[in-house]
PDB file of C-alpha atoms and ligand atoms in Angstrom:
ATOM      1  CA  UNK A   1     265.900 156.331 136.000  1.00 69.00           C
ATOM      2  CA  UNK A   2     268.472 155.777 138.748  1.00 73.00           C
ATOM      3  CA  UNK A   3     271.627 154.158 137.469  1.00 81.00           C
ATOM      4  CA  UNK A   4     272.555 150.784 138.840  1.00 91.00           C
ATOM      5  CA  UNK A   5     275.993 150.840 140.424  1.00 93.00           C
ATOM      6  CA  UNK A   6     277.593 147.433 140.830  1.00 94.00           C
ATOM      7  CA  UNK A   7     275.654 144.225 140.006  1.00 96.00           C
ATOM      8  CA  UNK A   8     276.725 144.320 136.331  1.00 94.00           C
ATOM      9  CA  UNK A   9     276.824 140.539 136.256  1.00 96.00           C
ATOM     10  CA  UNK A  10     273.143 140.203 137.172  1.00 97.00           C
ATOM     11  CA  UNK A  11     272.201 142.855 134.614  1.00 96.00           C
ATOM     12  CA  UNK A  12     274.195 141.025 131.974  1.00 96.00           C
ATOM     13  CA  UNK A  13     272.573 137.662 132.758  1.00 97.00           C
ATOM     14  CA  UNK A  14     269.157 139.270 132.539  1.00 97.00           C
ATOM     15  CA  UNK A  15     269.964 140.934 129.216  1.00 96.00           C
ATOM     16  CA  UNK A  16     271.286 137.627 127.835  1.00 97.00           C
ATOM     17  CA  UNK A  17     268.212 135.673 128.935  1.00 97.00           C
ATOM     18  CA  UNK A  18     265.987 138.332 127.431  1.00 95.00           C
ATOM     19  CA  UNK A  19     267.854 138.149 124.155  1.00 94.00           C
ATOM     20  CA  UNK A  20     267.690 134.354 124.054  1.00 96.00           C
ATOM     21  CA  UNK A  21     263.978 134.549 124.850  1.00 93.00           C
ATOM     22  CA  UNK A  22     264.148 132.253 127.862  1.00 93.00           C
ATOM     23  CA  UNK A  23     263.700 134.611 130.777  1.00 95.00           C
ATOM     24  CA  UNK A  24     262.998 132.754 134.045  1.00 96.00           C
ATOM     25  CA  UNK A  25     259.657 133.847 135.570  1.00 95.00           C
ATOM     26  CA  UNK A  26     261.013 134.510 139.080  1.00 97.00           C
ATOM     27  CA  UNK A  27     264.334 136.137 139.842  1.00 98.00           C
ATOM     28  CA  UNK A  28     265.446 136.221 143.444  1.00 98.00           C
ATOM     29  CA  UNK A  29     267.870 139.088 144.050  1.00 98.00           C
ATOM     30  CA  UNK A  30     269.483 138.494 147.407  1.00 98.00           C
ATOM     31  CA  UNK A  31     272.274 140.132 149.365  1.00 97.00           C
ATOM     32  CA  UNK A  32     272.715 142.362 152.405  1.00 94.00           C
ATOM     33  CA  UNK A  33     270.517 145.398 152.926  1.00 93.00           C
ATOM     34  CA  UNK A  34     271.638 148.721 151.484  1.00 94.00           C
ATOM     35  CA  UNK A  35     273.513 147.732 148.304  1.00 97.00           C
ATOM     36  CA  UNK A  36     270.943 148.769 145.694  1.00 96.00           C
ATOM     37  CA  UNK A  37     268.944 145.596 145.035  1.00 97.00           C
ATOM     38  CA  UNK A  38     265.682 147.489 144.660  1.00 96.00           C
ATOM     39  CA  UNK A  39     267.231 149.885 142.124  1.00 95.00           C
ATOM     40  CA  UNK A  40     268.547 146.840 140.278  1.00 97.00           C
ATOM     41  CA  UNK A  41     265.033 145.322 140.201  1.00 98.00           C
ATOM     42  CA  UNK A  42     263.665 148.564 138.777  1.00 97.00           C
ATOM     43  CA  UNK A  43     266.349 148.580 136.141  1.00 96.00           C
ATOM     44  CA  UNK A  44     265.618 144.976 135.133  1.00 97.00           C
ATOM     45  CA  UNK A  45     261.937 145.903 134.886  1.00 97.00           C
ATOM     46  CA  UNK A  46     262.858 148.738 132.556  1.00 96.00           C
ATOM     47  CA  UNK A  47     265.004 146.432 130.441  1.00 95.00           C
ATOM     48  CA  UNK A  48     262.051 144.144 129.977  1.00 95.00           C
ATOM     49  CA  UNK A  49     259.417 146.777 129.237  1.00 95.00           C
ATOM     50  CA  UNK A  50     261.497 149.392 127.390  1.00 95.00           C
ATOM     51  CA  UNK A  51     260.750 149.637 123.658  1.00 93.00           C
ATOM     52  CA  UNK A  52     264.383 148.855 122.833  1.00 93.00           C
ATOM     53  CA  UNK A  53     265.011 146.556 125.884  1.00 91.00           C
ATOM     54  CA  UNK A  54     267.761 148.915 126.974  1.00 90.00           C
ATOM     55  CA  UNK A  55     266.170 150.896 129.832  1.00 92.00           C
ATOM     56  CA  UNK A  56     266.765 153.910 127.569  1.00 93.00           C
ATOM     57  CA  UNK A  57     264.901 156.309 129.851  1.00 92.00           C
ATOM     58  CA  UNK A  58     263.290 158.168 126.953  1.00 95.00           C
ATOM     59  CA  UNK A  59     260.738 155.861 125.304  1.00 96.00           C
ATOM     60  CA  UNK A  60     257.072 155.872 126.316  1.00 96.00           C
ATOM     61  CA  UNK A  61     257.437 152.775 128.538  1.00 96.00           C
ATOM     62  CA  UNK A  62     260.534 154.128 130.283  1.00 95.00           C
ATOM     63  CA  UNK A  63     258.855 157.464 130.938  1.00 96.00           C
ATOM     64  CA  UNK A  64     255.841 155.722 132.467  1.00 96.00           C
ATOM     65  CA  UNK A  65     258.160 153.667 134.636  1.00 96.00           C
ATOM     66  CA  UNK A  66     259.982 156.764 135.731  1.00 94.00           C
ATOM     67  CA  UNK A  67     256.689 158.382 136.709  1.00 95.00           C
ATOM     68  CA  UNK A  68     255.648 155.222 138.559  1.00 94.00           C
ATOM     69  CA  UNK A  69     252.556 154.970 136.375  1.00 94.00           C
ATOM     70  CA  UNK A  70     253.263 151.943 134.162  1.00 95.00           C
ATOM     71  CA  UNK A  71     250.076 149.865 134.325  1.00 94.00           C
ATOM     72  CA  UNK A  72     251.931 146.554 133.927  1.00 95.00           C
ATOM     73  CA  UNK A  73     254.139 146.979 136.981  1.00 96.00           C
ATOM     74  CA  UNK A  74     253.142 146.342 140.572  1.00 96.00           C
ATOM     75  CA  UNK A  75     255.153 146.844 143.772  1.00 96.00           C
ATOM     76  CA  UNK A  76     254.686 145.127 147.058  1.00 96.00           C
ATOM     77  CA  UNK A  77     256.769 145.221 150.218  1.00 97.00           C
ATOM     78  CA  UNK A  78     256.556 145.700 153.940  1.00 96.00           C
ATOM     79  CA  UNK A  79     253.916 148.313 154.752  1.00 95.00           C
ATOM     80  CA  UNK A  80     254.654 150.981 157.293  1.00 91.00           C
ATOM     81  CA  UNK A  81     254.185 149.884 160.909  1.00 90.00           C
ATOM     82  CA  UNK A  82     253.621 146.247 159.862  1.00 93.00           C
ATOM     83  CA  UNK A  83     255.763 143.401 161.093  1.00 92.00           C
ATOM     84  CA  UNK A  84     255.426 141.201 158.042  1.00 96.00           C
ATOM     85  CA  UNK A  85     254.081 140.882 154.513  1.00 97.00           C
ATOM     86  CA  UNK A  86     250.593 139.402 154.658  1.00 97.00           C
ATOM     87  CA  UNK A  87     248.836 136.732 152.621  1.00 97.00           C
ATOM     88  CA  UNK A  88     246.405 139.385 151.332  1.00 97.00           C
ATOM     89  CA  UNK A  89     249.286 141.323 149.831  1.00 97.00           C
ATOM     90  CA  UNK A  90     250.544 138.176 148.118  1.00 96.00           C
ATOM     91  CA  UNK A  91     247.043 137.357 146.830  1.00 95.00           C
ATOM     92  CA  UNK A  92     246.869 140.841 145.293  1.00 95.00           C
ATOM     93  CA  UNK A  93     250.241 140.244 143.696  1.00 94.00           C
ATOM     94  CA  UNK A  94     249.162 136.911 142.201  1.00 92.00           C
ATOM     95  CA  UNK A  95     245.919 138.438 140.993  1.00 91.00           C
ATOM     96  CA  UNK A  96     247.886 141.124 139.204  1.00 92.00           C
ATOM     97  CA  UNK A  97     250.238 138.601 137.583  1.00 89.00           C
ATOM     98  CA  UNK A  98     247.262 136.607 136.292  1.00 86.00           C
ATOM     99  CA  UNK A  99     245.852 139.615 134.404  1.00 80.00           C
ATOM    100  CA  UNK A 100     246.894 140.208 130.849  1.00 71.00           C
ATOM    101  CA  UNK A 101     249.218 143.161 130.316  1.00 67.00           C
ATOM    102  CA  UNK A 102     247.595 146.349 129.125  1.00 71.00           C
ATOM    103  CA  UNK A 103     250.543 148.223 127.609  1.00 71.00           C
ATOM    104  CA  UNK A 104     252.594 145.168 126.716  1.00 76.00           C
ATOM    105  CA  UNK A 105     252.327 141.396 126.820  1.00 83.00           C
ATOM    106  CA  UNK A 106     254.183 141.503 130.117  1.00 91.00           C
ATOM    107  CA  UNK A 107     253.443 142.050 133.793  1.00 94.00           C
ATOM    108  CA  UNK A 108     256.115 142.616 136.378  1.00 96.00           C
ATOM    109  CA  UNK A 109     255.880 142.482 140.146  1.00 96.00           C
ATOM    110  CA  UNK A 110     258.683 143.746 142.355  1.00 97.00           C
ATOM    111  CA  UNK A 111     258.384 142.066 145.736  1.00 98.00           C
ATOM    112  CA  UNK A 112     260.563 143.900 148.255  1.00 97.00           C
ATOM    113  CA  UNK A 113     261.548 142.827 151.775  1.00 97.00           C
ATOM    114  CA  UNK A 114     260.818 139.179 150.962  1.00 97.00           C
ATOM    115  CA  UNK A 115     262.576 138.155 154.191  1.00 96.00           C
ATOM    116  CA  UNK A 116     259.475 139.552 155.928  1.00 96.00           C
ATOM    117  CA  UNK A 117     256.911 137.280 154.238  1.00 97.00           C
ATOM    118  CA  UNK A 118     254.986 135.452 156.941  1.00 96.00           C
ATOM    119  CA  UNK A 119     254.388 131.698 156.602  1.00 95.00           C
ATOM    120  CA  UNK A 120     250.954 131.939 155.045  1.00 96.00           C
ATOM    121  CA  UNK A 121     252.152 134.583 152.599  1.00 97.00           C
ATOM    122  CA  UNK A 122     255.153 132.460 151.608  1.00 97.00           C
ATOM    123  CA  UNK A 123     252.886 129.465 151.009  1.00 95.00           C
ATOM    124  CA  UNK A 124     250.573 131.514 148.828  1.00 95.00           C
ATOM    125  CA  UNK A 125     253.553 132.803 146.891  1.00 96.00           C
ATOM    126  CA  UNK A 126     254.755 129.248 146.383  1.00 95.00           C
ATOM    127  CA  UNK A 127     251.551 128.409 144.548  1.00 89.00           C
ATOM    128  CA  UNK A 128     252.110 131.335 142.204  1.00 88.00           C
ATOM    129  CA  UNK A 129     255.666 130.192 141.575  1.00 93.00           C
ATOM    130  CA  UNK A 130     254.527 126.691 140.699  1.00 91.00           C
ATOM    131  CA  UNK A 131     252.045 127.874 138.099  1.00 88.00           C
ATOM    132  CA  UNK A 132     253.420 131.093 136.628  1.00 88.00           C
ATOM    133  CA  UNK A 133     251.063 133.050 134.384  1.00 87.00           C
ATOM    134  CA  UNK A 134     252.403 133.438 130.852  1.00 87.00           C
ATOM    135  CA  UNK A 135     254.250 136.717 130.339  1.00 90.00           C
ATOM    136  CA  UNK A 136     254.672 137.375 134.043  1.00 93.00           C
ATOM    137  CA  UNK A 137     257.917 138.228 135.785  1.00 95.00           C
ATOM    138  CA  UNK A 138     258.400 138.281 139.527  1.00 96.00           C
ATOM    139  CA  UNK A 139     261.441 140.109 140.881  1.00 98.00           C
ATOM    140  CA  UNK A 140     261.966 139.179 144.511  1.00 98.00           C
ATOM    141  CA  UNK A 141     264.273 141.368 146.586  1.00 98.00           C
ATOM    142  CA  UNK A 142     265.520 139.708 149.742  1.00 98.00           C
ATOM    143  CA  UNK A 143     268.070 140.796 152.361  1.00 96.00           C
ATOM    144  CA  UNK A 144     268.189 137.458 154.178  1.00 95.00           C
ATOM    145  CA  UNK A 145     267.671 134.432 152.012  1.00 96.00           C
ATOM    146  CA  UNK A 146     267.786 132.081 155.028  1.00 95.00           C
ATOM    147  CA  UNK A 147     264.422 133.477 156.085  1.00 94.00           C
ATOM    148  CA  UNK A 148     262.739 132.297 152.874  1.00 96.00           C
ATOM    149  CA  UNK A 149     261.396 128.734 152.804  1.00 95.00           C
ATOM    150  CA  UNK A 150     263.597 126.387 150.753  1.00 96.00           C
ATOM    151  CA  UNK A 151     260.543 125.537 148.620  1.00 95.00           C
ATOM    152  CA  UNK A 152     260.268 129.172 147.539  1.00 96.00           C
ATOM    153  CA  UNK A 153     264.002 129.520 146.931  1.00 97.00           C
ATOM    154  CA  UNK A 154     264.176 126.402 144.816  1.00 96.00           C
ATOM    155  CA  UNK A 155     261.576 127.739 142.385  1.00 96.00           C
ATOM    156  CA  UNK A 156     263.417 130.976 141.753  1.00 97.00           C
ATOM    157  CA  UNK A 157     266.482 131.860 139.772  1.00 98.00           C
ATOM    158  CA  UNK A 158     268.886 132.883 142.526  1.00 98.00           C
ATOM    159  CA  UNK A 159     271.056 135.896 141.874  1.00 98.00           C
ATOM    160  CA  UNK A 160     273.463 136.872 144.594  1.00 97.00           C
ATOM    161  CA  UNK A 161     274.117 140.611 144.853  1.00 97.00           C
ATOM    162  CA  UNK A 162     277.478 141.346 146.460  1.00 96.00           C
ATOM    163  CA  UNK A 163     278.445 144.417 148.484  1.00 96.00           C
ATOM    164  CA  UNK A 164     279.893 147.135 146.241  1.00 97.00           C
ATOM    165  CA  UNK A 165     283.579 147.701 145.714  1.00 96.00           C
ATOM    166  CA  UNK A 166     285.085 150.934 146.974  1.00 96.00           C
ATOM    167  CA  UNK A 167     284.743 152.937 143.739  1.00 96.00           C
ATOM    168  CA  UNK A 168     281.115 151.794 143.542  1.00 96.00           C
ATOM    169  CA  UNK A 169     280.381 152.925 147.088  1.00 95.00           C
ATOM    170  CA  UNK A 170     282.088 156.228 146.385  1.00 93.00           C
ATOM    171  CA  UNK A 171     280.001 156.773 143.267  1.00 92.00           C
ATOM    172  CA  UNK A 172     276.739 156.084 145.092  1.00 92.00           C
ATOM    173  CA  UNK A 173     277.647 158.306 148.015  1.00 91.00           C
ATOM    174  CA  UNK A 174     278.926 161.115 145.824  1.00 89.00           C
ATOM    175  CA  UNK A 175     275.505 161.268 144.187  1.00 87.00           C
ATOM    176  CA  UNK A 176     273.621 160.837 147.406  1.00 86.00           C
ATOM    177  CA  UNK A 177     275.624 163.390 149.360  1.00 84.00           C
ATOM    178  CA  UNK A 178     276.034 165.835 146.480  1.00 81.00           C
ATOM    179  CA  UNK A 179     274.203 168.550 148.424  1.00 77.00           C
ATOM    180  CA  UNK A 180     275.785 167.934 151.789  1.00 75.00           C
ATOM    181  CA  UNK A 181     279.225 166.353 152.079  1.00 68.00           C
ATOM    182  CA  UNK A 182     279.956 165.805 148.410  1.00 59.00           C
ATOM    183  CA  UNK A 183     282.460 168.606 148.095  1.00 70.00           C
ATOM    184  CA  UNK A 184     284.505 167.623 151.135  1.00 79.00           C
ATOM    185  CA  UNK A 185     286.858 164.860 149.977  1.00 82.00           C
ATOM    186  CA  UNK A 186     288.124 164.035 153.456  1.00 84.00           C
ATOM    187  CA  UNK A 187     284.617 163.622 154.828  1.00 85.00           C
ATOM    188  CA  UNK A 188     283.567 161.566 151.838  1.00 88.00           C
ATOM    189  CA  UNK A 189     286.566 159.267 152.385  1.00 89.00           C
ATOM    190  CA  UNK A 190     285.502 158.752 155.969  1.00 89.00           C
ATOM    191  CA  UNK A 191     281.926 157.936 155.068  1.00 91.00           C
ATOM    192  CA  UNK A 192     283.057 155.557 152.311  1.00 93.00           C
ATOM    193  CA  UNK A 193     285.156 153.772 154.942  1.00 92.00           C
ATOM    194  CA  UNK A 194     282.237 153.460 157.364  1.00 93.00           C
ATOM    195  CA  UNK A 195     280.043 152.087 154.567  1.00 94.00           C
ATOM    196  CA  UNK A 196     282.360 149.125 153.970  1.00 91.00           C
ATOM    197  CA  UNK A 197     280.651 148.063 150.731  1.00 95.00           C
ATOM    198  CA  UNK A 198     277.150 149.004 151.795  1.00 95.00           C
ATOM    199  CA  UNK A 199     276.172 152.589 150.920  1.00 94.00           C
ATOM    200  CA  UNK A 200     272.699 152.150 152.428  1.00 93.00           C
ATOM    201  CA  UNK A 201     274.247 151.695 155.867  1.00 92.00           C
ATOM    202  CA  UNK A 202     275.525 155.268 155.912  1.00 93.00           C
ATOM    203  CA  UNK A 203     272.743 157.054 154.051  1.00 85.00           C
ATOM    204  CA  UNK A 204     271.695 158.636 157.357  1.00 83.00           C
ATOM    205  CA  UNK A 205     275.059 160.372 157.729  1.00 88.00           C
ATOM    206  CA  UNK A 206     274.097 163.883 156.735  1.00 82.00           C
ATOM    207  CA  UNK A 207     275.249 165.638 159.856  1.00 83.00           C
ATOM    208  CA  UNK A 208     278.808 166.626 160.427  1.00 84.00           C
ATOM    209  CA  UNK A 209     278.645 166.144 164.212  1.00 89.00           C
ATOM    210  CA  UNK A 210     277.512 162.539 163.813  1.00 91.00           C
ATOM    211  CA  UNK A 211     280.387 161.816 161.450  1.00 91.00           C
ATOM    212  CA  UNK A 212     282.786 163.388 163.952  1.00 92.00           C
ATOM    213  CA  UNK A 213     281.336 161.270 166.749  1.00 95.00           C
ATOM    214  CA  UNK A 214     281.705 158.112 164.666  1.00 94.00           C
ATOM    215  CA  UNK A 215     285.263 158.997 163.797  1.00 94.00           C
ATOM    216  CA  UNK A 216     286.094 159.378 167.456  1.00 96.00           C
ATOM    217  CA  UNK A 217     284.328 156.084 168.217  1.00 96.00           C
ATOM    218  CA  UNK A 218     286.348 154.420 165.494  1.00 95.00           C
ATOM    219  CA  UNK A 219     289.605 155.695 167.044  1.00 95.00           C
ATOM    220  CA  UNK A 220     288.587 154.684 170.563  1.00 96.00           C
ATOM    221  CA  UNK A 221     287.651 151.167 169.540  1.00 95.00           C
ATOM    222  CA  UNK A 222     290.233 150.529 166.846  1.00 93.00           C
ATOM    223  CA  UNK A 223     292.068 148.185 169.161  1.00 91.00           C
ATOM    224  CA  UNK A 224     289.369 146.936 171.504  1.00 92.00           C
ATOM    225  CA  UNK A 225     291.667 144.736 173.603  1.00 90.00           C
ATOM    226  CA  UNK A 226     293.496 147.859 174.777  1.00 90.00           C
ATOM    227  CA  UNK A 227     290.640 150.347 174.577  1.00 92.00           C
ATOM    228  CA  UNK A 228     290.545 153.089 177.202  1.00 94.00           C
ATOM    229  CA  UNK A 229     287.309 152.152 178.921  1.00 94.00           C
ATOM    230  CA  UNK A 230     286.882 155.480 180.723  1.00 95.00           C
ATOM    231  CA  UNK A 231     286.982 157.316 177.393  1.00 96.00           C
ATOM    232  CA  UNK A 232     284.689 154.776 175.791  1.00 95.00           C
ATOM    233  CA  UNK A 233     282.224 155.188 178.638  1.00 94.00           C
ATOM    234  CA  UNK A 234     282.345 158.919 178.185  1.00 95.00           C
ATOM    235  CA  UNK A 235     281.698 158.579 174.488  1.00 96.00           C
ATOM    236  CA  UNK A 236     278.731 156.304 175.119  1.00 94.00           C
ATOM    237  CA  UNK A 237     277.199 158.735 177.574  1.00 92.00           C
ATOM    238  CA  UNK A 238     277.379 161.710 175.257  1.00 93.00           C
ATOM    239  CA  UNK A 239     276.796 160.117 171.837  1.00 94.00           C
ATOM    240  CA  UNK A 240     274.732 156.981 172.113  1.00 92.00           C
ATOM    241  CA  UNK A 241     271.463 158.861 171.737  1.00 90.00           C
ATOM    242  CA  UNK A 242     272.425 160.786 168.603  1.00 90.00           C
ATOM    243  CA  UNK A 243     274.399 158.265 166.521  1.00 93.00           C
ATOM    244  CA  UNK A 244     272.324 155.533 164.807  1.00 92.00           C
ATOM    245  CA  UNK A 245     272.866 152.315 166.761  1.00 93.00           C
ATOM    246  CA  UNK A 246     273.498 150.115 163.729  1.00 92.00           C
ATOM    247  CA  UNK A 247     276.330 152.413 162.718  1.00 94.00           C
ATOM    248  CA  UNK A 248     277.896 152.321 166.174  1.00 96.00           C
ATOM    249  CA  UNK A 249     278.048 148.529 165.925  1.00 96.00           C
ATOM    250  CA  UNK A 250     279.177 148.563 162.319  1.00 94.00           C
ATOM    251  CA  UNK A 251     282.149 150.770 163.148  1.00 95.00           C
ATOM    252  CA  UNK A 252     282.905 148.794 166.299  1.00 95.00           C
ATOM    253  CA  UNK A 253     283.025 145.440 164.510  1.00 95.00           C
ATOM    254  CA  UNK A 254     284.652 146.542 161.245  1.00 92.00           C
ATOM    255  CA  UNK A 255     288.265 146.055 162.403  1.00 91.00           C
ATOM    256  CA  UNK A 256     287.406 142.578 163.718  1.00 92.00           C
ATOM    257  CA  UNK A 257     286.287 140.938 160.485  1.00 88.00           C
ATOM    258  CA  UNK A 258     289.771 140.046 159.197  1.00 87.00           C
ATOM    259  CA  UNK A 259     290.568 138.557 162.603  1.00 88.00           C
ATOM    260  CA  UNK A 260     287.335 136.531 162.664  1.00 87.00           C
ATOM    261  CA  UNK A 261     288.110 135.116 159.250  1.00 86.00           C
ATOM    262  CA  UNK A 262     291.604 134.037 160.195  1.00 84.00           C
ATOM    263  CA  UNK A 263     291.032 132.329 163.539  1.00 84.00           C
ATOM    264  CA  UNK A 264     293.113 129.193 163.878  1.00 82.00           C
ATOM    265  CA  UNK A 265     291.286 125.900 164.399  1.00 78.00           C
ATOM    266  CA  UNK A 266     293.155 125.321 167.692  1.00 78.00           C
ATOM    267  CA  UNK A 267     291.591 128.512 169.043  1.00 82.00           C
ATOM    268  CA  UNK A 268     288.158 126.884 168.875  1.00 86.00           C
ATOM    269  CA  UNK A 269     286.907 127.655 172.394  1.00 88.00           C
ATOM    270  CA  UNK A 270     288.276 131.172 172.437  1.00 89.00           C
ATOM    271  CA  UNK A 271     286.746 131.719 169.008  1.00 90.00           C
ATOM    272  CA  UNK A 272     283.356 130.605 170.260  1.00 91.00           C
ATOM    273  CA  UNK A 273     283.509 133.181 173.049  1.00 92.00           C
ATOM    274  CA  UNK A 274     284.496 135.827 170.547  1.00 94.00           C
ATOM    275  CA  UNK A 275     281.674 134.910 168.178  1.00 93.00           C
ATOM    276  CA  UNK A 276     279.237 135.037 171.080  1.00 95.00           C
ATOM    277  CA  UNK A 277     280.457 138.520 172.022  1.00 95.00           C
ATOM    278  CA  UNK A 278     280.165 139.663 168.398  1.00 95.00           C
ATOM    279  CA  UNK A 279     276.620 138.292 168.176  1.00 94.00           C
ATOM    280  CA  UNK A 280     275.788 140.144 171.390  1.00 94.00           C
ATOM    281  CA  UNK A 281     276.995 143.382 169.811  1.00 95.00           C
ATOM    282  CA  UNK A 282     274.997 142.739 166.646  1.00 93.00           C
ATOM    283  CA  UNK A 283     271.839 142.125 168.655  1.00 92.00           C
ATOM    284  CA  UNK A 284     272.258 145.289 170.685  1.00 93.00           C
ATOM    285  CA  UNK A 285     270.540 147.785 168.322  1.00 92.00           C
ATOM    286  CA  UNK A 286     267.465 145.556 168.064  1.00 89.00           C
ATOM    287  CA  UNK A 287     267.323 144.928 171.800  1.00 88.00           C
ATOM    288  CA  UNK A 288     267.459 148.619 172.563  1.00 89.00           C
ATOM    289  CA  UNK A 289     264.590 149.159 170.158  1.00 83.00           C
ATOM    290  CA  UNK A 290     262.506 146.312 171.509  1.00 82.00           C
ATOM    291  CA  UNK A 291     263.044 146.701 175.197  1.00 80.00           C
ATOM    292  CA  UNK A 292     264.126 150.331 175.391  1.00 75.00           C
ATOM    293  CA  UNK A 293     266.956 149.325 177.678  1.00 71.00           C
ATOM    294  CA  UNK A 294     269.064 152.210 178.738  1.00 78.00           C
ATOM    295  CA  UNK A 295     271.251 152.267 175.679  1.00 78.00           C
ATOM    296  CA  UNK A 296     274.601 153.528 176.921  1.00 77.00           C
ATOM    297  CA  UNK A 297     275.307 151.103 179.801  1.00 78.00           C
ATOM    298  CA  UNK A 298     274.280 148.087 177.723  1.00 90.00           C
ATOM    299  CA  UNK A 299     276.563 149.181 174.877  1.00 94.00           C
ATOM    300  CA  UNK A 300     279.413 149.383 177.349  1.00 94.00           C
ATOM    301  CA  UNK A 301     278.572 145.880 178.598  1.00 93.00           C
ATOM    302  CA  UNK A 302     278.687 144.560 175.015  1.00 94.00           C
ATOM    303  CA  UNK A 303     282.041 146.182 174.464  1.00 95.00           C
ATOM    304  CA  UNK A 304     283.473 144.811 177.700  1.00 95.00           C
ATOM    305  CA  UNK A 305     282.434 141.291 176.738  1.00 94.00           C
ATOM    306  CA  UNK A 306     284.086 141.773 173.382  1.00 95.00           C
ATOM    307  CA  UNK A 307     287.231 143.095 175.024  1.00 94.00           C
ATOM    308  CA  UNK A 308     287.495 140.181 177.398  1.00 93.00           C
ATOM    309  CA  UNK A 309     287.053 137.692 174.509  1.00 93.00           C
ATOM    310  CA  UNK A 310     289.735 139.510 172.522  1.00 92.00           C
ATOM    311  CA  UNK A 311     292.184 139.537 175.423  1.00 91.00           C
ATOM    312  CA  UNK A 312     292.430 135.765 175.294  1.00 86.00           C
ATOM    313  CA  UNK A 313     296.084 135.047 174.409  1.00 83.00           C
ATOM    314  CA  UNK A 314     295.057 132.377 171.873  1.00 81.00           C
ATOM    315  CA  UNK A 315     293.091 135.017 169.946  1.00 80.00           C
ATOM    316  CA  UNK A 316     295.839 137.595 170.144  1.00 71.00           C
ATOM    317  CA  UNK A 317     298.437 135.279 168.683  1.00 64.00           C
TER     318      UNK A 317
HETATM  319 ZN1  LIG B 401     263.095 152.784 127.008  1.00 59.68          ZN
END
């Protein structure tokens, strides 16, 4: 079983509730994508079903879980090439929860990508949350809690999962990159920096040339207000096709977060322009995907808007 890294608090709360015998029937694990919420859900499942409630990894239940063959566990999530989770999927889930457990008295459903439930599916789920079947546990994994109806949220036990601290990120990436970059401490440092608390964001970084390109991008855009636009343009032309777009934006915006958090109230209008430029950057990867715009020029346009917002003297002060 994969170890959970970070999220000790949620694990502890779950273990305590289990020990007290008052486990809530629906836990909503929410937090940004790529921090290990699904692994956490699997671990909580193991804690519940394991013979010694410790996710020991060796008992019969744990071994079945490991093999993905435990009859009392059911997974649902976004299916490949689908835009959302359908009502039929939720009906299947509720049907499963209403059965009686075959190996234990328990049934567990892990519902992934809950931010992608469509309206009908969310309504169907609500019904299940209102009348939970005895012995059932629903673990909902959600990357954007704002996209879940308030009625669904209010019937769950909310557990916020925070981005990992640096040692946590390092541990995850060391395991993940053991065969590729693991031995190169300098490279690992770089990738840990790009991850900024979210190991999932950099899991695609297995190629040295992409890391080099990102490092150059990071240097070119470290101080966007004074960035050398000719060099940036050059970079865009040669790298925009090979470096994942989300990562380009992640590295571009990383140095701005402290600034965004410390904007003075009197800089209100300038701050609005800056926020608008940042939102434009964040939308860029999706827009490229949706409209297949020519990626490089539109990235440059995003960056120029950001630069002009940052050059405002009120912001610079
Ligand atoms: Zn076990």
